[in-house]
Amino acid sequence: MEPLERYRPIVDEFEAFLAACKRPIGNVVRVNTIKASVDRATTALEEDGVEFEQASWNPRVLGLETDSPGSTWASFHGFTHGQEEVSAVPSVVLDPEPGERVWDCCAAPGGKATQIAALMDDRGTVVANDNNLGRISALRFNAERLGATSLAVTNDDARNYSLKRFSFDSFDRALVDAPCSCEGTIRKNPDALDNWSEDHIHSVAGIQKGILRRAIQTTREGGTVVYSTCTFAPEENEAVVQHALENEPCRVVDFDLDLEYSPGVTAWNGDEFDPALERTARIYPHQNDTGGFFVAKLEVTG
Amino acid sequence: MVDDTDADGASEDGSGGLESNDGQRFDRLPATDAERTVEGRVSRAAVLEYFEDRFAIPPETFEDYTFWEKGAGKIWIYAGESPTPLEIEAIGMTCLRTRQEHWKPTTDFAQRFGRHASACVIDLEREAAQRFAAGEDQELAWEGDWGYLIAAHEIGGSREPLGIGLYVHGELRSMVPKGRQRDISRD
């Protein structure tokens, strides 16, 4: 927990934050509406005798009272997919529509890409990319289990991604759920901070900047780019968005999210960020009893 | 790959000057057998006919989807946009294995599109459904055709497809792939 001490100046109720980080997290699934309505999925859970609670902000997110969420008919049929509550946030903020072209830059293992497909009623094109071939097999497995027919899976470095292979030359929306230091997953992975270092944060921030810039470049004017991480470090969050604001045609926009969260910070370790960074969201574990998350919504302006 | 010999050089004149299949890329299926340019490749019409003849799935179910081949006889169903050919990891989902005597649909296809089927669907009681999901073979009575069937059970009062089973000699063999098998509690 020691690395988290650096966030004492920016986190309200810091002791409650630390205490929440030490608590294990419950089992949460997302209803996969490609295969079943929320009603049908919850009927299947009821018939299995599995108790559940719907998230207040999203009826498709269910907390389950079971130790084996994979051993239910709902899971076997792909009606539900294990996905932490906050990790269901960025696809909702992206708000894709049926028929659109959407790029998920760092898509494996596919929870968010299949959620995007579901939000589009599985109509349109979701290009699900990941640079890690090993994780691509998990992505493909999940896509098929969840019945997502609108996914095209690629294995490339997002930072110099080429659209030449496709029949279109820009996306309507892009999700950059970036590789990160994963501080916010500490409740799920108690060893998440074992190899923590500021050097690692700085090196991963460089990658994040490259991916976000490419996502903005490949998205049409007026299109949407969502940037998210599961970490608290401003170097990987606000500073990455700040870098995009300075180098690519885009602006930070507001979004509705019916969860408790804190605004993005505008200063960190002597660096000042654009006031628009207050429109980004920091979701802390003690606010909604979830993992930690950061999400920013950008509009491409050129 | 325009020459008409097979990769192993064993050309027979039955190929009629057709290209051989490049298993590394996605190629869109020709609309009909007459438009075929690759040896042994099935057509979209033949795929729709198979799903209609075998499972009574109406062809219009697939109006908004395209079908592709990658690998030897592996057919993929896709809802998105793409030029052909295409060299990427995956598009949509695998739905059918062709280039063999008995075509075999995938379990994931059966789960995704099997609700449109009204023939060759075998309805399983609770315990039989659990055994099927666990990948077990079981003896069951079935009056219909032998071969690949869609196994289904009931959830909330309506039929839900479980996957593909092979019915032969009074036995239903679960074709649910290992990674998709589940032990659902048998209380």
Short mmCIF file of C-alpha atoms in Angstrom, two decimals:
data_model
loop_
_atom_site.label_atom_id
_atom_site.label_comp_id
_atom_site.label_asym_id
_atom_site.label_seq_id
_atom_site.Cartn_x
_atom_site.Cartn_y
_atom_site.Cartn_z
CA MET A 1 0.00 0.00 0.00
CA GLU A 2 2.99 2.26 0.51
CA PRO A 3 3.15 3.59 -3.07
CA LEU A 4 -0.39 4.92 -2.64
CA GLU A 5 0.84 7.40 0.03
CA ARG A 6 1.79 9.78 -2.78
CA TYR A 7 -1.92 10.31 -3.49
CA ARG A 8 -2.71 11.59 0.02
CA PRO A 9 -2.73 15.22 -1.22
CA ILE A 10 -5.28 14.57 -3.99
CA VAL A 11 -7.64 11.97 -2.50
CA ASP A 12 -10.43 13.10 -0.19
CA GLU A 13 -11.02 10.88 2.84
CA PHE A 14 -7.62 9.28 2.30
CA GLU A 15 -7.97 6.81 5.22
CA ALA A 16 -11.26 5.51 3.81
CA PHE A 17 -9.52 5.20 0.44
CA LEU A 18 -6.70 3.12 1.95
CA ALA A 19 -9.14 0.95 3.89
CA ALA A 20 -11.16 0.28 0.71
CA CYS A 21 -7.99 -0.66 -1.19
CA LYS A 22 -7.35 -3.36 1.43
CA ARG A 23 -10.79 -4.95 1.09
CA PRO A 24 -11.25 -7.76 -1.45
CA ILE A 25 -13.70 -6.98 -4.20
CA GLY A 26 -16.97 -8.80 -4.92
CA ASN A 27 -17.92 -10.75 -8.04
CA VAL A 28 -19.46 -8.56 -10.72
CA VAL A 29 -20.76 -9.56 -14.14
CA ARG A 30 -22.00 -7.56 -17.10
CA VAL A 31 -25.11 -8.75 -18.92
CA ASN A 32 -24.18 -9.47 -22.53
CA THR A 33 -27.18 -8.08 -24.38
CA ILE A 34 -25.97 -9.61 -27.65
CA LYS A 35 -27.24 -12.91 -26.28
CA ALA A 36 -29.82 -12.04 -23.64
CA SER A 37 -31.85 -9.16 -22.28
CA VAL A 38 -31.29 -8.15 -18.68
CA ASP A 39 -34.62 -9.85 -17.87
CA ARG A 40 -33.60 -13.13 -19.44
CA ALA A 41 -30.15 -13.11 -17.85
CA THR A 42 -31.57 -12.37 -14.40
CA THR A 43 -34.25 -15.04 -14.89
CA ALA A 44 -31.47 -17.55 -15.61
CA LEU A 45 -29.63 -16.46 -12.45
CA GLU A 46 -32.83 -16.74 -10.38
CA GLU A 47 -33.46 -20.26 -11.71
CA ASP A 48 -29.87 -21.10 -10.72
CA GLY A 49 -30.55 -19.77 -7.23
CA VAL A 50 -27.83 -17.12 -7.61
CA GLU A 51 -28.61 -13.86 -5.81
CA PHE A 52 -27.64 -10.65 -7.53
CA GLU A 53 -27.84 -6.90 -7.15
CA GLN A 54 -28.09 -4.47 -10.07
CA ALA A 55 -25.68 -1.51 -10.08
CA SER A 56 -27.56 1.72 -9.49
CA TRP A 57 -25.88 3.45 -12.45
CA ASN A 58 -26.19 0.60 -14.95
CA PRO A 59 -28.88 -2.14 -14.92
CA ARG A 60 -26.61 -4.34 -17.04
CA VAL A 61 -24.03 -4.58 -14.25
CA LEU A 62 -24.80 -7.19 -11.58
CA GLY A 63 -23.06 -7.95 -8.31
CA LEU A 64 -23.33 -11.71 -7.70
CA GLU A 65 -23.61 -13.54 -4.40
CA THR A 66 -21.65 -16.62 -5.41
CA ASP A 67 -18.11 -17.94 -5.19
CA SER A 68 -18.21 -19.49 -8.66
CA PRO A 69 -19.78 -17.00 -11.08
CA GLY A 70 -18.53 -19.10 -14.02
CA SER A 71 -20.57 -22.16 -13.03
CA THR A 72 -23.99 -20.78 -13.87
CA TRP A 73 -26.20 -21.33 -16.89
CA ALA A 74 -26.08 -17.58 -17.46
CA SER A 75 -22.30 -17.80 -17.85
CA PHE A 76 -22.36 -20.98 -19.95
CA HIS A 77 -24.73 -19.32 -22.40
CA GLY A 78 -22.67 -16.14 -22.53
CA PHE A 79 -25.54 -14.14 -21.01
CA THR A 80 -23.07 -12.78 -18.46
CA HIS A 81 -19.38 -11.90 -18.56
CA GLY A 82 -17.19 -11.38 -15.51
CA GLN A 83 -16.17 -7.72 -15.61
CA GLU A 84 -15.36 -5.42 -12.73
CA GLU A 85 -17.93 -2.69 -12.20
CA VAL A 86 -15.66 0.26 -13.09
CA SER A 87 -14.31 -1.48 -16.16
CA ALA A 88 -17.85 -1.26 -17.57
CA VAL A 89 -17.58 2.55 -17.40
CA PRO A 90 -15.43 3.54 -20.44
CA SER A 91 -17.56 1.78 -23.08
CA VAL A 92 -20.64 3.53 -21.66
CA VAL A 93 -18.84 6.89 -21.79
CA LEU A 94 -17.77 6.13 -25.38
CA ASP A 95 -21.50 5.75 -26.15
CA PRO A 96 -21.17 4.05 -29.57
CA GLU A 97 -24.14 3.72 -31.92
CA PRO A 98 -25.18 0.82 -34.18
CA GLY A 99 -23.50 0.89 -37.58
CA GLU A 100 -20.48 2.92 -36.51
CA ARG A 101 -16.78 2.13 -36.93
CA VAL A 102 -15.09 1.89 -33.57
CA TRP A 103 -11.51 1.12 -32.62
CA ASP A 104 -10.60 -0.50 -29.31
CA CYS A 105 -6.82 0.06 -29.33
CA CYS A 106 -5.84 -2.22 -26.43
CA ALA A 107 -8.72 -4.67 -26.48
CA ALA A 108 -7.57 -7.94 -24.89
CA PRO A 109 -9.10 -9.81 -23.14
CA GLY A 110 -12.17 -8.29 -24.76
CA GLY A 111 -14.60 -7.31 -22.00
CA LYS A 112 -14.83 -3.71 -23.17
CA ALA A 113 -14.75 -4.49 -26.92
CA THR A 114 -17.64 -6.93 -26.57
CA GLN A 115 -19.46 -4.37 -24.43
CA ILE A 116 -18.99 -1.83 -27.25
CA ALA A 117 -20.39 -4.40 -29.72
CA ALA A 118 -23.36 -4.97 -27.42
CA LEU A 119 -24.04 -1.23 -27.10
CA MET A 120 -24.09 -1.16 -30.95
CA ASP A 121 -26.56 -4.09 -31.04
CA ASP A 122 -23.71 -6.00 -32.70
CA ARG A 123 -24.20 -3.88 -35.88
CA GLY A 124 -21.24 -2.02 -37.33
CA THR A 125 -17.51 -2.62 -37.07
CA VAL A 126 -15.55 -2.89 -33.84
CA VAL A 127 -11.85 -3.22 -34.57
CA ALA A 128 -10.42 -4.93 -31.49
CA ASN A 129 -6.65 -4.60 -31.48
CA ASP A 130 -4.01 -5.77 -29.06
CA ASN A 131 -0.25 -5.90 -29.40
CA ASN A 132 0.06 -9.06 -27.29
CA LEU A 133 -0.55 -12.19 -29.36
CA GLY A 134 -0.96 -14.35 -26.26
CA ARG A 135 -3.80 -12.17 -25.02
CA ILE A 136 -5.43 -12.16 -28.47
CA SER A 137 -6.49 -15.78 -27.94
CA ALA A 138 -8.38 -14.76 -24.79
CA LEU A 139 -9.98 -11.92 -26.72
CA ARG A 140 -11.09 -14.25 -29.50
CA PHE A 141 -12.40 -16.82 -27.04
CA ASN A 142 -14.47 -14.19 -25.23
CA ALA A 143 -15.76 -12.66 -28.47
CA GLU A 144 -17.02 -16.04 -29.67
CA ARG A 145 -18.45 -17.03 -26.30
CA LEU A 146 -20.34 -13.75 -26.17
CA GLY A 147 -21.47 -14.06 -29.80
CA ALA A 148 -19.98 -10.76 -30.99
CA THR A 149 -20.11 -10.90 -34.80
CA SER A 150 -19.13 -7.25 -35.38
CA LEU A 151 -15.54 -7.62 -34.12
CA ALA A 152 -12.47 -7.57 -36.35
CA VAL A 153 -9.42 -8.64 -34.36
CA THR A 154 -5.94 -7.32 -35.17
CA ASN A 155 -2.53 -7.80 -33.54
CA ASP A 156 -0.48 -4.63 -33.91
CA ASP A 157 1.20 -1.84 -32.00
CA ALA A 158 -1.53 0.80 -31.63
CA ARG A 159 1.04 3.64 -31.75
CA ASN A 160 1.60 3.29 -35.49
CA TYR A 161 -1.63 1.56 -36.41
CA SER A 162 -2.49 1.42 -40.11
CA LEU A 163 -6.01 1.44 -41.50
CA LYS A 164 -4.82 0.54 -45.00
CA ARG A 165 -6.13 -3.03 -44.72
CA PHE A 166 -9.72 -1.83 -44.20
CA SER A 167 -12.26 -0.33 -46.57
CA PHE A 168 -12.50 2.90 -44.55
CA ASP A 169 -9.91 5.48 -43.52
CA SER A 170 -11.15 6.75 -40.18
CA PHE A 171 -13.11 5.66 -37.12
CA ASP A 172 -16.18 7.29 -35.59
CA ARG A 173 -14.97 6.51 -32.09
CA ALA A 174 -11.96 5.04 -30.36
CA LEU A 175 -11.38 3.63 -26.90
CA VAL A 176 -7.89 3.85 -25.44
CA ASP A 177 -8.06 1.63 -22.36
CA ALA A 178 -4.35 1.93 -21.94
CA PRO A 179 -1.84 -0.48 -20.44
CA CYS A 180 -1.02 1.09 -17.07
CA SER A 181 0.50 0.55 -13.63
CA CYS A 182 -2.85 -0.94 -12.49
CA GLU A 183 -2.84 0.60 -9.01
CA GLY A 184 -6.63 0.59 -9.06
CA THR A 185 -6.80 -3.20 -9.36
CA ILE A 186 -5.21 -3.71 -5.92
CA ARG A 187 -8.46 -5.10 -4.47
CA LYS A 188 -8.59 -7.81 -7.15
CA ASN A 189 -4.83 -8.42 -7.42
CA PRO A 190 -3.21 -7.95 -4.00
CA ASP A 191 0.23 -8.09 -5.65
CA ALA A 192 -0.59 -5.26 -8.09
CA LEU A 193 1.87 -2.92 -6.36
CA ASP A 194 4.72 -5.42 -5.89
CA ASN A 195 6.77 -4.12 -8.81
CA TRP A 196 5.62 -0.53 -8.49
CA SER A 197 8.16 2.19 -9.34
CA GLU A 198 8.09 5.76 -10.56
CA ASP A 199 10.31 4.71 -13.43
CA HIS A 200 7.70 2.24 -14.58
CA ILE A 201 5.01 4.91 -14.38
CA HIS A 202 7.08 7.22 -16.56
CA SER A 203 7.88 4.57 -19.15
CA VAL A 204 4.27 3.38 -19.45
CA ALA A 205 3.12 7.02 -19.70
CA GLY A 206 5.23 7.37 -22.84
CA ILE A 207 3.42 4.44 -24.43
CA GLN A 208 0.04 5.82 -23.35
CA LYS A 209 0.75 9.16 -25.00
CA GLY A 210 1.67 7.45 -28.26
CA ILE A 211 -1.47 5.33 -28.30
CA LEU A 212 -3.80 8.23 -27.44
CA ARG A 213 -2.29 10.42 -30.15
CA ARG A 214 -2.74 7.67 -32.77
CA ALA A 215 -6.35 7.14 -31.65
CA ILE A 216 -7.09 10.84 -32.16
CA GLN A 217 -5.35 10.83 -35.57
CA THR A 218 -7.44 7.89 -36.79
CA THR A 219 -10.78 9.30 -35.57
CA ARG A 220 -12.84 11.57 -37.83
CA GLU A 221 -13.49 15.21 -37.02
CA GLY A 222 -16.38 15.38 -34.56
CA GLY A 223 -15.68 11.83 -33.45
CA THR A 224 -15.13 10.68 -29.87
CA VAL A 225 -12.08 9.26 -28.15
CA VAL A 226 -12.26 7.90 -24.62
CA TYR A 227 -9.07 7.50 -22.63
CA SER A 228 -9.11 5.29 -19.53
CA THR A 229 -6.77 3.53 -17.12
CA CYS A 230 -7.17 1.49 -13.95
CA THR A 231 -4.59 3.54 -12.09
CA PHE A 232 -4.38 6.65 -9.90
CA ALA A 233 -1.08 8.16 -11.07
CA PRO A 234 -1.71 11.59 -12.67
CA GLU A 235 1.38 10.95 -14.84
CA GLU A 236 -0.66 8.21 -16.58
CA ASN A 237 -3.96 10.07 -16.57
CA GLU A 238 -4.28 13.87 -16.68
CA ALA A 239 -0.71 14.31 -17.97
CA VAL A 240 -1.40 11.96 -20.89
CA VAL A 241 -4.58 13.83 -21.81
CA GLN A 242 -2.71 17.14 -21.41
CA HIS A 243 -0.10 15.86 -23.88
CA ALA A 244 -2.87 15.03 -26.39
CA LEU A 245 -4.44 18.48 -25.95
CA GLU A 246 -1.09 20.08 -26.73
CA ASN A 247 -0.30 17.94 -29.77
CA GLU A 248 -3.52 16.82 -31.46
CA PRO A 249 -6.76 18.57 -32.48
CA CYS A 250 -9.10 17.66 -29.64
CA ARG A 251 -10.88 18.97 -26.56
CA VAL A 252 -12.05 17.47 -23.30
CA VAL A 253 -15.84 17.16 -23.05
CA ASP A 254 -18.28 16.49 -20.21
CA PHE A 255 -20.17 13.23 -19.82
CA ASP A 256 -22.90 11.90 -17.58
CA LEU A 257 -21.97 9.15 -15.21
CA ASP A 258 -24.28 8.22 -12.36
CA LEU A 259 -21.48 7.12 -10.04
CA GLU A 260 -19.69 9.01 -7.31
CA TYR A 261 -16.32 10.29 -8.55
CA SER A 262 -13.82 13.14 -8.19
CA PRO A 263 -12.83 15.57 -10.92
CA GLY A 264 -9.46 15.19 -12.61
CA VAL A 265 -6.59 17.13 -11.05
CA THR A 266 -5.14 20.27 -12.66
CA ALA A 267 -1.81 20.22 -10.85
CA TRP A 268 0.58 17.45 -9.82
CA ASN A 269 4.16 17.47 -8.59
CA GLY A 270 4.76 20.97 -9.92
CA ASP A 271 3.07 20.39 -13.29
CA GLU A 272 -0.01 22.41 -14.19
CA PHE A 273 -2.71 21.00 -16.47
CA ASP A 274 -5.42 22.63 -18.56
CA PRO A 275 -8.50 23.53 -16.44
CA ALA A 276 -10.53 21.32 -18.81
CA LEU A 277 -8.94 18.31 -17.09
CA GLU A 278 -11.49 18.86 -14.32
CA ARG A 279 -14.01 17.35 -16.74
CA THR A 280 -12.28 13.97 -16.46
CA ALA A 281 -13.29 11.48 -13.78
CA ARG A 282 -11.28 9.82 -11.03
CA ILE A 283 -13.19 6.92 -9.53
CA TYR A 284 -11.77 5.85 -6.15
CA PRO A 285 -12.47 2.48 -4.48
CA HIS A 286 -14.10 4.01 -1.39
CA GLN A 287 -16.60 6.06 -3.38
CA ASN A 288 -18.68 3.22 -4.87
CA ASP A 289 -17.02 0.10 -3.38
CA THR A 290 -15.35 -0.70 -6.73
CA GLY A 291 -11.86 -0.81 -8.18
CA GLY A 292 -10.07 2.44 -9.06
CA PHE A 293 -10.40 4.04 -12.48
CA PHE A 294 -9.74 7.14 -14.56
CA VAL A 295 -11.76 8.14 -17.61
CA ALA A 296 -11.60 11.11 -19.99
CA LYS A 297 -13.82 11.87 -22.97
CA LEU A 298 -12.36 13.79 -25.91
CA GLU A 299 -13.92 15.22 -29.03
CA VAL A 300 -11.76 15.31 -32.14
CA THR A 301 -11.82 18.82 -33.58
CA GLY A 302 -9.77 18.50 -36.76
CA MET B 1 -1.40 -18.38 -55.99
CA VAL B 2 -2.99 -18.31 -59.46
CA ASP B 3 -1.51 -21.52 -60.73
CA ASP B 4 -3.87 -24.47 -60.65
CA THR B 5 -1.67 -26.96 -58.86
CA ASP B 6 -2.23 -27.68 -55.21
CA ALA B 7 0.38 -26.64 -52.70
CA ASP B 8 1.76 -30.18 -52.70
CA GLY B 9 1.86 -30.18 -56.48
CA ALA B 10 -0.79 -32.87 -56.76
CA SER B 11 -2.90 -31.20 -59.40
CA GLU B 12 -5.90 -32.99 -60.72
CA ASP B 13 -7.87 -31.62 -63.55
CA GLY B 14 -11.06 -31.54 -61.50
CA SER B 15 -9.98 -28.13 -60.21
CA GLY B 16 -10.86 -26.58 -63.59
CA GLY B 17 -8.25 -23.86 -63.32
CA LEU B 18 -9.31 -22.71 -59.85
CA GLU B 19 -6.90 -21.18 -57.34
CA SER B 20 -5.95 -23.15 -54.25
CA ASN B 21 -7.09 -21.99 -50.82
CA ASP B 22 -4.77 -19.66 -48.92
CA GLY B 23 -5.42 -20.70 -45.33
CA GLN B 24 -3.66 -17.66 -43.83
CA ARG B 25 -6.14 -15.01 -44.86
CA PHE B 26 -9.86 -14.26 -44.87
CA ASP B 27 -11.61 -14.57 -48.22
CA ARG B 28 -15.26 -13.71 -48.62
CA LEU B 29 -17.35 -16.63 -49.85
CA PRO B 30 -18.64 -16.35 -53.43
CA ALA B 31 -22.40 -15.76 -53.65
CA THR B 32 -23.01 -18.98 -55.56
CA ASP B 33 -21.07 -22.09 -56.54
CA ALA B 34 -20.91 -20.77 -60.14
CA GLU B 35 -18.88 -17.76 -58.96
CA ARG B 36 -16.31 -19.85 -57.19
CA THR B 37 -12.68 -19.02 -57.98
CA VAL B 38 -10.98 -21.11 -55.28
CA GLU B 39 -10.94 -24.88 -55.39
CA GLY B 40 -13.23 -26.55 -52.86
CA ARG B 41 -14.56 -23.28 -51.41
CA VAL B 42 -18.23 -23.36 -50.45
CA SER B 43 -20.56 -20.54 -51.49
CA ARG B 44 -22.75 -18.31 -49.36
CA ALA B 45 -25.78 -19.91 -51.03
CA ALA B 46 -24.58 -23.38 -50.03
CA VAL B 47 -24.04 -22.26 -46.41
CA LEU B 48 -27.52 -20.72 -46.18
CA GLU B 49 -28.99 -23.82 -47.79
CA TYR B 50 -27.25 -26.03 -45.26
CA PHE B 51 -28.55 -24.07 -42.26
CA GLU B 52 -32.06 -24.09 -43.77
CA ASP B 53 -32.11 -27.75 -44.82
CA ARG B 54 -30.59 -29.08 -41.63
CA PHE B 55 -31.93 -26.77 -38.92
CA ALA B 56 -34.75 -24.87 -40.70
CA ILE B 57 -33.01 -21.57 -39.96
CA PRO B 58 -34.60 -19.06 -42.38
CA PRO B 59 -31.98 -17.72 -44.85
CA GLU B 60 -33.10 -14.14 -44.15
CA THR B 61 -31.61 -14.56 -40.63
CA PHE B 62 -28.24 -13.93 -42.28
CA GLU B 63 -29.24 -11.03 -44.54
CA ASP B 64 -26.93 -8.55 -42.77
CA TYR B 65 -23.98 -10.93 -42.41
CA THR B 66 -21.15 -11.97 -44.69
CA PHE B 67 -19.41 -15.36 -44.68
CA TRP B 68 -15.67 -15.91 -45.01
CA GLU B 69 -13.17 -18.75 -45.20
CA LYS B 70 -9.85 -18.79 -43.37
CA GLY B 71 -8.05 -22.04 -42.76
CA ALA B 72 -9.07 -25.22 -44.51
CA GLY B 73 -12.85 -25.18 -44.60
CA LYS B 74 -13.35 -23.01 -41.54
CA ILE B 75 -16.24 -20.59 -42.20
CA TRP B 76 -16.66 -17.33 -40.29
CA ILE B 77 -19.74 -15.13 -39.96
CA TYR B 78 -19.21 -11.37 -39.75
CA ALA B 79 -21.45 -8.32 -39.35
CA GLY B 80 -18.83 -5.63 -39.95
CA GLU B 81 -17.20 -4.01 -42.98
CA SER B 82 -14.15 -5.46 -44.67
CA PRO B 83 -12.50 -5.73 -48.06
CA THR B 84 -11.57 -9.19 -49.32
CA PRO B 85 -9.05 -10.70 -48.95
CA LEU B 86 -7.99 -9.65 -45.46
CA GLU B 87 -5.05 -10.79 -43.34
CA ILE B 88 -5.94 -10.23 -39.69
CA GLU B 89 -6.46 -12.42 -36.62
CA ALA B 90 -10.23 -12.84 -36.73
CA ILE B 91 -13.48 -11.42 -38.04
CA GLY B 92 -16.77 -12.16 -36.33
CA MET B 93 -16.96 -15.77 -35.20
CA THR B 94 -16.34 -19.23 -36.61
CA CYS B 95 -19.65 -20.81 -37.52
CA LEU B 96 -19.12 -23.92 -39.64
CA ARG B 97 -16.52 -26.47 -40.64
CA THR B 98 -16.72 -27.43 -44.33
CA ARG B 99 -14.40 -29.33 -46.70
CA GLN B 100 -15.44 -32.56 -44.97
CA GLU B 101 -18.26 -35.03 -45.65
CA HIS B 102 -20.49 -33.85 -42.79
CA TRP B 103 -20.40 -30.13 -42.19
CA LYS B 104 -20.17 -29.24 -38.51
CA PRO B 105 -21.51 -26.03 -36.96
CA THR B 106 -19.71 -24.57 -33.95
CA THR B 107 -21.14 -24.49 -30.44
CA ASP B 108 -20.71 -20.72 -30.32
CA PHE B 109 -22.73 -20.39 -33.54
CA ALA B 110 -25.44 -22.66 -32.12
CA GLN B 111 -25.65 -20.48 -29.01
CA ARG B 112 -25.75 -17.25 -31.04
CA PHE B 113 -28.10 -18.23 -33.88
CA GLY B 114 -29.67 -21.51 -32.71
CA ARG B 115 -32.83 -19.79 -31.47
CA HIS B 116 -33.80 -19.42 -35.14
CA ALA B 117 -33.65 -23.21 -35.63
CA SER B 118 -36.75 -25.40 -35.62
CA ALA B 119 -35.40 -28.71 -36.93
CA CYS B 120 -32.74 -31.07 -35.60
CA VAL B 121 -33.00 -29.44 -32.16
CA ILE B 122 -32.92 -31.90 -29.27
CA ASP B 123 -34.48 -30.64 -26.05
CA LEU B 124 -32.71 -31.78 -22.90
CA GLU B 125 -34.03 -32.06 -19.35
CA ARG B 126 -32.08 -30.39 -16.57
CA GLU B 127 -29.72 -33.23 -15.74
CA ALA B 128 -29.07 -34.09 -19.40
CA ALA B 129 -28.33 -30.42 -20.10
CA GLN B 130 -25.82 -30.38 -17.23
CA ARG B 131 -24.09 -33.47 -18.61
CA PHE B 132 -24.03 -31.91 -22.08
CA ALA B 133 -22.49 -28.67 -20.76
CA ALA B 134 -19.84 -30.71 -18.95
CA GLY B 135 -18.88 -32.31 -22.26
CA GLU B 136 -20.22 -35.79 -21.46
CA ASP B 137 -21.71 -38.30 -23.90
CA GLN B 138 -25.08 -39.79 -22.94
CA GLU B 139 -27.63 -42.30 -24.18
CA LEU B 140 -30.82 -40.57 -25.22
CA ALA B 141 -33.87 -41.33 -27.35
CA TRP B 142 -34.18 -39.24 -30.52
CA GLU B 143 -36.58 -39.93 -33.38
CA GLY B 144 -35.03 -37.56 -35.92
CA ASP B 145 -31.99 -37.63 -38.22
CA TRP B 146 -28.61 -38.74 -36.95
CA GLY B 147 -25.68 -36.39 -37.23
CA TYR B 148 -25.06 -32.93 -35.83
CA LEU B 149 -27.92 -31.55 -33.72
CA ILE B 150 -28.47 -28.37 -31.76
CA ALA B 151 -28.93 -29.34 -28.11
CA ALA B 152 -31.21 -27.01 -26.15
CA HIS B 153 -32.88 -26.68 -22.79
CA GLU B 154 -35.42 -24.39 -21.18
CA ILE B 155 -34.69 -21.12 -19.42
CA GLY B 156 -37.53 -18.97 -18.13
CA GLY B 157 -40.07 -21.02 -20.09
CA SER B 158 -38.39 -20.74 -23.49
CA ARG B 159 -35.85 -22.78 -25.43
CA GLU B 160 -32.17 -21.83 -25.23
CA PRO B 161 -29.55 -23.54 -27.41
CA LEU B 162 -26.65 -25.12 -25.52
CA GLY B 163 -24.38 -26.13 -28.36
CA ILE B 164 -23.74 -28.81 -30.95
CA GLY B 165 -24.10 -32.52 -30.27
CA LEU B 166 -23.41 -35.49 -32.52
CA TYR B 167 -26.21 -38.05 -32.40
CA VAL B 168 -25.33 -41.61 -33.44
CA HIS B 169 -26.42 -45.10 -32.29
CA GLY B 170 -28.72 -43.85 -29.54
CA GLU B 171 -26.04 -41.60 -28.04
CA LEU B 172 -25.71 -37.84 -27.91
CA ARG B 173 -22.06 -36.80 -27.89
CA SER B 174 -21.41 -33.31 -26.62
CA MET B 175 -19.27 -31.30 -29.04
CA VAL B 176 -18.85 -28.44 -26.56
CA PRO B 177 -15.12 -27.54 -26.79
CA LYS B 178 -13.09 -28.17 -23.66
CA GLY B 179 -12.61 -24.48 -22.86
CA ARG B 180 -16.37 -23.91 -23.02
CA GLN B 181 -17.36 -26.88 -20.85
CA ARG B 182 -18.77 -26.08 -17.42
CA ASP B 183 -19.75 -28.02 -14.34
CA ILE B 184 -23.08 -26.48 -13.51
CA SER B 185 -24.17 -27.45 -10.00
CA ARG B 186 -26.21 -30.65 -9.95
CA ASP B 187 -28.17 -30.24 -6.75
#
